[in-house]
Amino acid sequence: MSGSTDPYAGHSRREIRELRERESAATPAGAAPIVPPSAPPVPDDSAATAQLPVVPPESSGAEPPAPSDPDEKESRSKAWKPWLIVGIIFLVFCLVWLGVRALMVKSSLEQAQRLVAHVQEDTDSMRAALPLIGEHAGSAATVSWDPIWRAAELVPWAGDNLRGVRLAAQSIDVAVNDLALPALNEMESGSDAPVLTRVLPIVDEVEPRIVDLAAKIERVAESNALVGPVRPGVDMVNQVMQMAAPAIGVVPDLLGADEPRTYLLVFMNNAESVGLGGSAASQTLVTVDGGAFEIAAQGSSGDYLEGTPLENVDVPESAEALYGDFYGSYVNMSSARPHFPAMAEMVTEFWDRDVAPTLDNAASSRDIDGVISIDPIALGFILDATGPIHLATGDVMTSDNAVDLLLSDVYHRWNAYLEPEIVDGFFASVATEVFDKIASADFNLQAMLSSVTRGIDNGSIYFHSFHDEVQQHIDGEKVSGVLPTSNEVESTVGVFFRDESASKIDYYMKSNIDVNQTCSASGSEFVVDTTLHLDIAQGAADVLPDYVKSATWGSSQFRTAVYVYGVPGTTLESVQMDGREVRLVRDDVVDLDRPVAYFETYLQPGEIAKVTATFSGEGDFGPAALQSTPMVQPTTGLVNGCAQEE
C-alpha cells in the first residue's frame, strides 16, 4: 500500500483556500500541481485499514466543495430573519384588517336588516328607508374590492364564511342601489312616458348581475362550513335571490321588451264558486309593448256561445266524468277543474271562437301570449296599495268595500237578467279604472308586492304563459295554478267547490276544511273533513235579487258540488256524509293523477252539510297541506301534519 497522505492534511480551511488560490495562479496549464508542505501524519485508527489514494485536483483548477462554514450559516441566518419578521407583521396586519373589516361589514348589514324589518312592519316607511338600506348595504359591499378579504376567501373553512358575507352584502347592494332606488326614482319623476317603459331599461341592465349573484350565493349556502352568525343572513338573502333571479329574468320579456305581448285577463266571480275561484265570465284583452299597457278589447258572458263544445280542446275522460258536458261548452265553467293551464287553454279558445271575430283589433288565441286570472278578493288586496278608486257610477271603491260592491251590491242595484248590458258595463268600467291605476304606477310599491303575494297565496291570482321559456320559471309555484305532483316537500290535498244552482249565493256560504294526517312505518292516512254552511235566514233569502237566487229552485235550496282531491300515491278508502240531502256522486275517478271523491250537497238557507273522505298510501309522505277554492267568506279549518301512530 502506498504511504502517500493528503497534501492538505493538517491545514486550516483558510490556509487550504489560500494554497489553492496560489496554486491556481502559479501552475501553467498541463503542469503538475504545487504540493504544499506535508503536515505531520495523522495516526490511523486501525493498522489493518487501507488508506485510499489521494486524487489530486483536476488541472482545470476546480476545487472540491468545502465543508460547511459556520460563519456562512450565521450570515444566511441574519439575511432571512428580517423577512420572517416582515412576514409575521404582514400576517398580523391582515388578520387585524380582516377583523376590523368584518366588524364594519357586520355592523352595516345588521343596520340594513333592522331597517328591512321596520319596513316589513310599516310599508309606508319604505321610501324613506330604502336610501339608508342602500347606504349600509353599499358600505358592506365594499369588501368586494378588498384584496385581503378576497384572498382570505381561499382559506379552507373560513373562506366560505367570508365569501357568504360578501355575496350577501353585494346582493342587497345591487337589489337596492341598482334596482329598487333607480326604479322608484323613475316612478316619481313625473315624466309623461309610461312608467314601465322607463323602468324596463333598469331591469334589463341589472338582470345579469342578479342572476350571477343568485347562482353564487346558492353555492355558498350549500356549504357546511357556515357558522352560526353567518348562516341566517346568507340563508335569508339566498332565499330572496332564488325568487328574484327567475322573476327578473322573465320580466323584460313579459313586459314586451323585445316584442309586443298580449294577455287575456280573466275576472273570476267568487259569488258563484267554480273550482279555481269563480265563474270566469268576464275577460279583458291587454297588450304591452316596451312596458306600455293598453286595453285592446273586452268580453262578457253574453259574447259567448253557451252549450256549444269547443272543437280544438281535448277534455280528458276524467274531467268529463267529474264536470260533465258543461266543461268545455260554457266559458264560465272553464275554471271548474283545478288546473290553470287547462283553463288558460280553454278561455283562449273561447275568445278565439266567439269574441275575436267580432272585433277588428282583437287578437286570436294564436296571438295571446298568456292568461291571468284575478278575483275581487285579490282586487281588495291590491286596493291596499293603490288607495281608493273613483268609478264612473260615483262609487268610491276601497279595499274594505271592493268584495261587497262587486259580489253583492251590484246585483241589488240592477237586475242582471233584465239589464245585463248595465251589469257588464259596470264590471268593464271597474276593470278599466283599476287597470289605468296600476299602469300609471300610482301606488305604494312595497304594499303592491305584498298585496300580489297575498293574492297568490290565497289562490286568487294565477298566471300561465304559452311560451315555454317563461312558463318554466313559474312551474311548481302556486301562481301556476297546478296541484303539486310530488309529496317530497308537502302532501297536498285539494278541496274545490262548484255552485250548481245557477246562482250567486256563495256570497253567503261559509266553509271549513280540516285535514288530519296520521303516519305509520309503512305510509300515511289523510282524513279530510269538509263542512258547508249556508249562512242566511230563509226570510232574507226570499228577498234576494232574482240573479242571486237559484235559477232552478229560487230561494228554497241550493246545490253545491264538493270535489276532494287526494294526495298523489294514495287511494280513496272511505267516505262519510252528514246533512239533510248529501250524496256521493263518484268515488272511482282519478284526475290529475289523484283519487277524487265527488259529492253533491243540497242546502236550504241556514243548513249545514258535512262530507268526509279518507285516503291512504304506502311510502314516504311530506306533511299535509291544503289548496282549496278561494271563497268570499274565508275558509276556516286546521291542517294537522304527520302524527306518528303508537
XYZ file of C-alpha atoms in Angstrom:
646
model
C 0.000 0.000 0.000
C 1.284 3.496 -0.785
C 2.145 5.662 2.162
C 1.053 8.841 0.432
C -1.000 11.305 2.503
C -3.388 14.181 1.815
C -1.207 17.138 0.790
C -3.620 19.492 2.593
C -3.971 17.498 5.764
C -3.331 19.410 8.947
C -4.079 22.828 7.417
C -6.979 25.042 8.346
C -9.776 25.792 5.837
C -8.499 29.311 5.361
C -4.913 28.033 4.656
C -6.278 25.466 2.208
C -8.141 28.180 0.267
C -5.016 30.392 0.134
C -2.827 27.499 -1.020
C -5.268 26.591 -3.766
C -5.500 30.160 -4.932
C -1.687 30.398 -5.213
C -1.596 27.022 -6.916
C -4.184 28.081 -9.470
C -2.306 31.288 -10.232
C 1.200 29.813 -10.424
C 0.711 26.496 -12.204
C 0.801 26.636 -16.044
C -1.701 24.597 -17.979
C -0.655 20.949 -18.058
C 1.994 21.339 -15.297
C 1.971 19.287 -12.107
C 0.280 20.959 -9.214
C 2.219 22.536 -6.407
C 2.200 20.290 -3.396
C 2.167 22.089 -0.059
C 4.367 21.013 2.795
C 3.051 17.935 4.492
C 1.581 18.205 7.880
C 2.572 15.654 10.494
C 0.973 12.308 9.738
C -2.256 11.501 11.450
C -2.274 8.085 13.101
C -4.585 5.541 11.612
C -7.434 4.121 13.789
C -6.551 0.589 12.601
C -3.364 -0.860 11.166
C -5.476 -3.181 9.059
C -7.357 -0.351 7.428
C -6.054 0.511 3.951
C -5.672 4.139 3.068
C -7.346 5.243 -0.112
C -5.110 7.066 -2.582
C -5.455 10.779 -2.776
C -6.804 12.051 -6.057
C -5.083 15.332 -6.936
C -7.182 18.268 -8.081
C -8.141 18.494 -11.744
C -5.902 20.526 -13.940
C -8.826 22.894 -14.589
C -8.354 24.257 -11.104
C -11.906 23.332 -9.926
C -11.898 22.795 -6.195
C -13.999 20.221 -4.362
C -16.852 21.513 -2.179
C -15.563 22.750 1.129
C -17.144 21.677 4.384
C -19.889 23.932 5.758
C -18.631 27.176 7.220
C -20.320 28.316 10.499
C -19.655 31.907 9.521
C -21.679 31.449 6.309
C -24.581 29.838 8.239
C -24.672 32.776 10.572
C -24.591 35.152 7.610
C -27.507 33.417 5.883
C -29.492 33.308 9.132
C -29.064 37.039 9.544
C -30.267 37.537 5.941
C -33.654 35.793 6.212
C -34.610 36.794 9.755
C -35.789 40.299 8.700
C -38.052 38.736 6.040
C -39.544 36.391 8.615
C -40.293 39.329 10.862
C -41.829 41.244 7.936
C -43.974 38.190 7.066
C -45.228 37.842 10.624
C -46.034 41.555 10.786
C -47.897 41.336 7.457
C -49.872 38.288 8.606
C -50.857 40.031 11.840
C -51.830 43.115 9.846
C -54.023 41.009 7.526
C -55.729 39.330 10.466
C -56.341 42.648 12.203
C -57.553 44.174 8.921
C -59.944 41.282 8.325
C -61.235 41.570 11.868
C -61.861 45.304 11.529
C -63.487 44.857 8.110
C -65.633 42.008 9.408
C -66.879 44.167 12.276
C -67.623 47.025 9.865
C -69.482 44.731 7.460
C -71.375 43.078 10.323
C -72.459 46.479 11.647
C -73.591 47.680 8.207
C -75.526 44.503 7.436
C -77.206 44.472 10.853
C -78.317 48.082 10.404
C -79.668 47.237 6.948
C -81.523 44.213 8.359
C -83.083 46.305 11.128
C -84.345 48.785 8.546
C -85.732 45.965 6.395
C -87.581 44.553 9.416
C -89.013 48.007 10.120
C -90.186 48.388 6.530
C -91.882 44.986 6.687
C -93.869 46.184 9.710
C -94.551 49.646 8.305
C -94.670 49.601 4.497
C -95.241 53.353 4.388
C -91.670 53.828 5.618
C -90.131 52.048 2.623
C -89.407 55.148 0.556
C -87.571 56.846 3.402
C -85.795 53.669 4.481
C -84.529 52.479 1.092
C -81.717 55.066 0.735
C -80.498 54.189 4.231
C -80.659 50.465 3.469
C -78.756 51.130 0.264
C -76.118 53.159 2.107
C -75.472 50.402 4.648
C -75.533 47.671 2.004
C -73.174 49.646 -0.222
C -70.768 50.122 2.666
C -70.790 46.402 3.427
C -70.338 45.528 -0.239
C -67.016 47.410 -0.471
C -65.309 44.176 0.620
C -65.806 43.084 -2.984
C -62.764 45.205 -3.911
C -60.700 44.380 -0.836
C -57.736 42.212 -1.995
C -57.030 40.914 1.519
C -60.673 39.868 2.007
C -60.798 38.194 -1.399
C -57.513 36.377 -0.774
C -58.782 35.168 2.606
C -61.782 33.621 0.850
C -59.361 30.953 -0.418
C -58.649 29.757 3.117
C -60.435 26.482 3.900
C -63.491 26.760 6.188
C -63.098 30.488 6.902
C -63.244 31.266 3.176
C -66.856 30.120 2.760
C -67.946 32.358 5.622
C -66.150 35.403 4.224
C -67.496 34.666 0.754
C -71.034 34.280 2.096
C -70.881 37.634 3.896
C -69.518 39.355 0.785
C -72.147 37.872 -1.531
C -74.971 38.714 0.872
C -73.766 42.314 1.023
C -73.351 42.521 -2.756
C -76.824 41.078 -3.341
C -78.531 43.626 -1.098
C -76.417 46.400 -2.604
C -77.384 45.537 -6.188
C -81.054 44.920 -5.333
C -81.432 48.249 -3.539
C -78.932 50.660 -5.098
C -79.012 49.403 -8.673
C -82.633 48.266 -8.970
C -85.105 49.445 -6.335
C -83.911 53.031 -5.894
C -83.472 53.810 -9.614
C -86.886 52.267 -10.332
C -88.540 54.318 -7.587
C -86.865 57.463 -8.836
C -88.304 56.833 -12.296
C -91.744 56.165 -10.840
C -91.590 59.502 -9.021
C -90.033 61.508 -11.831
C -93.332 62.881 -13.113
C -92.485 62.000 -16.701
C -95.360 61.618 -19.148
C -93.837 58.425 -20.548
C -95.395 55.189 -19.221
C -93.601 54.283 -16.041
C -92.793 50.726 -17.088
C -91.121 51.931 -20.280
C -88.773 53.922 -18.048
C -88.211 51.140 -15.529
C -87.643 48.396 -18.095
C -84.092 49.514 -19.097
C -83.113 49.469 -15.416
C -84.344 45.890 -15.076
C -82.557 44.904 -18.292
C -79.256 46.353 -17.075
C -79.283 44.773 -13.611
C -80.679 41.355 -14.595
C -77.315 39.659 -15.426
C -75.819 40.673 -12.081
C -78.844 39.485 -10.104
C -78.737 36.109 -11.862
C -74.957 35.794 -11.325
C -75.146 36.673 -7.625
C -78.076 34.295 -7.108
C -76.057 31.404 -8.527
C -73.006 32.225 -6.417
C -74.804 32.696 -3.105
C -76.772 29.496 -3.688
C -73.486 27.571 -3.892
C -72.191 29.186 -0.699
C -75.470 28.484 1.125
C -74.909 24.774 0.487
C -71.607 24.839 2.431
C -71.493 23.042 5.771
C -68.751 25.413 6.940
C -71.028 28.419 7.558
C -71.032 29.358 11.235
C -73.969 30.475 13.373
C -73.627 34.261 12.939
C -73.251 33.909 9.157
C -75.742 31.140 8.298
C -79.076 33.000 8.976
C -78.110 36.042 6.926
C -76.830 34.015 3.988
C -79.930 31.796 4.009
C -82.263 34.804 4.106
C -80.540 36.591 1.216
C -80.243 33.347 -0.746
C -83.971 32.688 -0.418
C -84.775 36.156 -1.741
C -82.267 35.889 -4.576
C -83.566 32.482 -5.681
C -87.007 34.055 -6.082
C -85.739 37.281 -7.613
C -83.422 35.789 -10.225
C -86.064 33.812 -12.166
C -88.552 36.669 -11.897
C -86.181 39.357 -13.115
C -85.071 37.022 -15.870
C -88.528 36.920 -17.433
C -89.873 40.381 -16.542
C -88.437 42.125 -19.623
C -89.993 39.500 -21.888
C -93.335 39.703 -20.074
C -93.366 43.481 -20.473
C -92.715 43.340 -24.201
C -89.094 44.469 -24.143
C -88.235 42.679 -27.381
C -91.666 42.454 -28.991
C -95.283 43.306 -28.047
C -97.111 40.839 -25.795
C -100.832 40.146 -25.490
C -102.556 38.807 -22.380
C -106.098 37.736 -21.604
C -107.165 38.949 -18.159
C -109.984 36.819 -16.709
C -112.123 38.243 -13.916
C -113.435 35.477 -11.628
C -116.738 35.925 -9.740
C -116.494 34.206 -6.329
C -120.207 34.740 -5.648
C -120.611 31.727 -7.945
C -117.850 29.383 -6.802
C -116.272 27.332 -9.563
C -113.161 25.265 -8.815
C -110.174 27.589 -9.077
C -112.193 30.580 -7.893
C -115.394 31.657 -9.539
C -117.342 31.953 -12.724
C -114.949 33.071 -15.495
C -117.428 35.120 -17.483
C -115.613 38.452 -17.897
C -112.400 38.951 -19.915
C -110.180 41.860 -20.900
C -107.554 41.683 -23.658
C -104.431 43.651 -22.763
C -101.382 44.440 -24.899
C -97.985 45.568 -23.615
C -95.211 46.985 -25.776
C -91.942 48.070 -24.213
C -93.667 48.366 -20.855
C -96.643 50.387 -22.153
C -100.038 48.776 -21.436
C -103.245 49.195 -23.382
C -106.705 47.615 -23.226
C -107.415 46.155 -26.659
C -110.862 44.617 -26.134
C -113.310 43.331 -23.522
C -115.740 40.432 -23.450
C -118.504 39.185 -21.148
C -120.720 36.117 -20.811
C -123.169 37.487 -23.352
C -120.495 37.385 -26.050
C -120.035 33.609 -25.892
C -121.960 30.727 -27.434
C -123.223 28.736 -24.468
C -123.645 24.993 -24.750
C -121.512 24.614 -27.882
C -118.413 22.470 -27.228
C -115.005 23.722 -28.275
C -113.566 21.782 -31.181
C -109.878 22.453 -30.528
C -109.740 21.440 -26.859
C -109.494 17.828 -25.757
C -111.331 17.216 -22.488
C -109.902 14.201 -20.603
C -112.365 11.448 -19.703
C -111.668 12.003 -16.013
C -112.605 15.690 -16.322
C -115.771 14.847 -18.238
C -116.727 12.287 -15.579
C -116.424 14.916 -12.843
C -117.633 18.091 -14.563
C -119.951 16.830 -17.292
C -120.737 18.334 -20.676
C -120.691 21.886 -19.306
C -116.915 21.736 -19.062
C -115.664 22.827 -22.472
C -119.077 24.123 -23.550
C -119.572 27.134 -21.233
C -116.869 29.741 -20.716
C -117.860 30.311 -17.092
C -117.150 26.625 -16.403
C -113.583 26.786 -17.715
C -112.280 27.262 -14.158
C -114.076 24.170 -12.775
C -111.110 21.807 -12.952
C -108.268 22.787 -10.570
C -105.647 23.009 -13.287
C -104.989 26.533 -14.543
C -103.042 25.591 -17.699
C -106.173 23.764 -18.904
C -108.318 26.784 -18.036
C -105.914 29.111 -19.861
C -106.119 26.992 -22.996
C -109.893 26.818 -22.794
C -110.611 30.534 -22.327
C -108.282 31.490 -25.180
C -110.124 29.068 -27.464
C -113.467 30.525 -26.367
C -112.122 34.010 -27.108
C -110.793 32.934 -30.485
C -114.066 31.299 -31.484
C -116.656 33.712 -30.105
C -115.151 37.149 -29.466
C -112.172 37.760 -31.754
C -114.180 37.520 -34.995
C -116.495 40.308 -33.811
C -113.731 42.798 -33.054
C -111.397 44.407 -35.561
C -108.489 44.797 -33.159
C -108.912 41.679 -31.023
C -106.206 39.057 -31.003
C -106.963 35.419 -31.619
C -105.812 32.638 -29.309
C -102.804 32.178 -31.579
C -101.719 35.731 -30.704
C -102.328 35.518 -26.937
C -99.097 35.068 -25.003
C -100.574 34.295 -21.604
C -103.624 34.279 -19.353
C -104.010 35.984 -15.967
C -106.907 35.388 -13.595
C -107.874 37.617 -10.685
C -110.884 37.830 -8.389
C -112.434 40.612 -6.237
C -110.645 39.244 -3.169
C -107.260 39.902 -4.778
C -108.557 43.218 -6.082
C -109.302 44.213 -2.497
C -105.709 43.409 -1.564
C -104.420 45.480 -4.486
C -106.514 48.464 -3.432
C -104.494 48.489 -0.211
C -101.587 49.563 -2.402
C -103.344 51.852 -4.887
C -105.731 53.542 -2.498
C -109.392 54.280 -3.363
C -110.549 54.264 -6.966
C -113.343 56.526 -8.193
C -115.759 54.746 -10.545
C -117.924 56.192 -13.292
C -121.008 55.344 -11.200
C -119.839 57.733 -8.495
C -118.816 54.909 -6.202
C -115.516 55.050 -4.395
C -114.111 51.532 -4.331
C -111.722 50.736 -1.492
C -110.038 47.657 -0.079
C -112.823 47.499 2.501
C -115.808 47.551 0.146
C -114.499 46.012 -3.105
C -115.796 42.493 -2.405
C -119.213 43.726 -1.231
C -119.574 46.142 -4.138
C -118.599 43.648 -6.845
C -120.166 40.458 -5.487
C -123.339 41.678 -3.804
C -124.271 45.360 -4.166
C -124.170 45.277 -7.954
C -126.964 42.672 -8.055
C -129.151 44.679 -5.692
C -128.827 47.763 -7.913
C -129.564 46.205 -11.277
C -131.430 43.116 -12.441
C -128.775 41.248 -14.366
C -131.456 39.233 -16.172
C -133.232 42.336 -17.462
C -130.250 44.705 -17.746
C -127.222 42.526 -18.456
C -125.534 45.253 -20.500
C -125.553 47.595 -17.481
C -124.023 44.991 -15.189
C -121.445 44.010 -17.802
C -120.658 47.667 -18.377
C -120.147 48.196 -14.665
C -117.652 45.349 -14.440
C -115.888 46.594 -17.587
C -115.570 50.099 -16.146
C -114.142 48.706 -12.919
C -111.564 46.730 -14.901
C -110.605 49.850 -16.861
C -110.248 52.078 -13.805
C -108.177 49.530 -11.911
C -106.036 48.864 -14.972
C -105.333 52.568 -15.509
C -104.406 52.999 -11.858
C -101.929 50.135 -11.953
C -100.493 51.026 -15.377
C -99.770 54.564 -14.162
C -97.784 53.113 -11.238
C -99.747 55.325 -8.886
C -99.298 53.038 -5.894
C -97.058 52.072 -2.999
C -94.560 49.588 -4.451
C -93.906 47.655 -1.240
C -97.619 47.445 -0.488
C -98.291 46.300 -4.064
C -95.751 43.485 -3.823
C -97.304 42.421 -0.531
C -100.819 42.579 -1.986
C -99.957 40.494 -5.036
C -98.221 37.944 -2.820
C -101.324 37.712 -0.631
C -103.466 37.233 -3.704
C -101.264 34.402 -4.967
C -101.159 32.718 -1.553
C -104.956 32.934 -1.344
C -105.376 31.283 -4.751
C -106.900 34.478 -6.122
C -104.236 35.228 -8.767
C -102.989 32.757 -11.393
C -100.817 33.121 -14.468
C -99.974 30.886 -17.388
C -97.635 31.681 -20.278
C -97.816 29.938 -23.631
C -94.052 30.454 -24.003
C -92.077 27.575 -22.506
C -89.060 29.724 -21.656
C -91.305 31.877 -19.452
C -93.551 29.144 -18.073
C -90.606 27.092 -16.817
C -89.835 29.838 -14.303
C -93.250 29.574 -12.631
C -93.783 25.820 -12.849
C -94.152 24.458 -9.342
C -95.141 27.840 -7.905
C -98.642 28.405 -6.543
C -99.273 31.151 -9.100
C -99.147 28.454 -11.811
C -102.440 27.001 -10.564
C -101.172 23.423 -10.680
C -101.568 20.984 -7.797
C -98.166 19.626 -6.667
C -97.253 16.314 -8.268
C -94.749 15.317 -5.580
C -95.138 14.598 -1.871
C -91.492 15.232 -1.072
C -91.955 18.679 0.484
C -95.664 18.587 1.275
C -98.535 16.195 0.702
C -101.212 18.484 -0.722
C -104.912 17.742 -0.533
C -107.286 19.707 -2.781
C -110.881 20.646 -1.898
C -112.837 22.551 -4.532
C -116.423 23.790 -4.702
C -118.775 24.413 -7.605
C -122.148 26.087 -7.420
C -124.675 24.003 -9.391
C -127.678 26.235 -8.751
C -127.084 28.903 -11.411
C -126.936 31.469 -8.607
C -124.670 33.950 -6.823
C -125.422 32.503 -3.394
C -121.803 31.847 -2.404
C -121.523 35.379 -1.078
C -123.304 33.870 1.948
C -121.635 30.442 2.009
C -119.271 29.557 4.837
C -116.847 26.654 4.666
C -114.492 24.774 6.971
C -111.871 22.205 5.955
C -109.897 20.065 8.406
C -107.094 17.803 7.202
C -105.607 15.242 9.579
C -102.604 13.147 8.593
C -101.582 10.042 10.510
C -98.258 8.392 9.756
C -97.097 4.846 10.282
C -93.937 2.979 9.405
C -95.473 1.928 6.091
C -97.206 5.127 4.940
C -99.806 7.804 5.726
C -103.544 8.257 6.077
C -105.307 11.544 5.299
C -108.765 12.305 6.679
C -110.389 15.338 5.011
C -113.500 16.809 6.677
C -115.364 19.491 4.712
C -118.305 21.460 6.100
C -120.583 23.890 4.234
C -122.954 26.292 5.996
C -125.400 28.456 4.017
C -125.367 31.337 6.458
C -128.541 33.221 5.549
C -132.018 33.003 7.033
C -134.910 31.846 4.874
C -136.643 35.212 5.100
C -133.538 37.044 3.924
C -133.044 34.527 1.115
C -136.626 35.059 -0.075
C -135.990 38.755 -0.793
C -132.657 38.296 -2.560
C -132.440 39.611 -6.134
C -133.515 37.032 -8.693
C -129.991 36.862 -10.128
C -128.657 35.798 -6.736
C -131.328 33.143 -6.164
C -131.127 29.771 -7.859
C -132.419 29.736 -11.417
C -133.737 26.233 -10.651
C -135.023 26.326 -7.056
C -135.362 30.012 -6.296
C -134.603 30.545 -2.596
C -135.811 27.148 -1.398
C -132.488 25.343 -1.741
C -129.084 25.490 -3.395
C -126.790 22.747 -4.669
C -123.026 22.784 -4.255
C -120.608 20.165 -5.561
C -117.591 19.256 -3.422
C -114.529 17.704 -5.064
C -111.941 16.247 -2.696
C -108.661 15.503 -4.479
C -106.497 13.062 -2.540
C -102.733 13.094 -2.244
C -100.808 11.554 -5.185
C -99.919 7.953 -4.464
C -102.959 7.321 -2.262
C -106.289 5.607 -2.788
C -109.744 6.600 -1.579
C -110.515 4.296 1.354
C -113.891 5.540 2.598
C -116.404 8.398 2.628
C -118.941 9.700 5.129
C -121.789 12.186 4.710
C -123.870 14.187 7.148
C -126.747 16.501 6.200
C -130.336 16.681 5.076
C -129.538 15.764 1.494
C -125.955 14.824 0.674
C -124.897 12.193 -1.817
C -121.731 10.653 -3.184
C -121.680 11.065 -6.964
C -118.351 9.412 -7.928
C -115.589 7.686 -5.981
C -113.921 5.844 -8.850
C -112.308 8.715 -10.782
C -108.604 9.512 -10.882
C -107.985 13.024 -12.197
C -104.659 14.850 -12.363
C -103.085 11.630 -11.005
C -105.145 11.898 -7.818
C -108.098 9.895 -6.490
C -111.223 12.072 -6.274
C -114.324 11.906 -4.087
C -117.175 13.866 -5.725
C -120.148 14.864 -3.531
C -123.287 16.937 -4.010
C -124.877 18.841 -1.152
C -128.368 20.381 -1.138
C -128.673 23.196 1.369
C -131.686 25.193 2.404
C -130.948 28.618 3.926
C -129.343 28.115 7.341
C -128.473 24.435 6.795
C -125.141 22.652 7.272
C -123.697 19.677 5.402
C -120.514 17.732 6.070
C -118.582 15.245 3.950
C -115.508 13.212 4.866
C -113.062 11.468 2.546
C -110.251 9.239 3.799
C -107.202 8.484 1.669
C -104.224 6.254 2.447
C -100.997 5.251 0.759
C -97.722 3.466 1.346
C -94.332 5.132 1.225
C -92.927 8.475 2.295
C -95.229 11.482 2.530
C -94.355 15.049 3.471
C -96.502 16.949 5.971
C -100.115 17.572 4.951
C -101.046 20.780 3.119
C -104.255 22.128 1.570
C -105.318 24.018 -1.532
C -108.953 24.998 -1.964
C -111.362 27.312 -3.741
C -110.967 30.913 -2.512
C -114.369 31.770 -1.022
C -115.943 35.169 -0.358
C -116.173 34.204 3.311
C -112.637 32.945 4.071
C -112.465 29.186 4.620
C -111.589 28.172 8.157
C -110.094 24.920 9.447
C -106.915 23.201 10.570
C -104.281 21.182 8.753
C -102.546 18.752 11.076
C -99.369 17.218 9.712
C -97.989 13.815 10.426
C -98.965 12.341 13.792
C -96.985 9.145 14.283
C -99.025 6.109 15.257
C -98.108 4.394 18.542
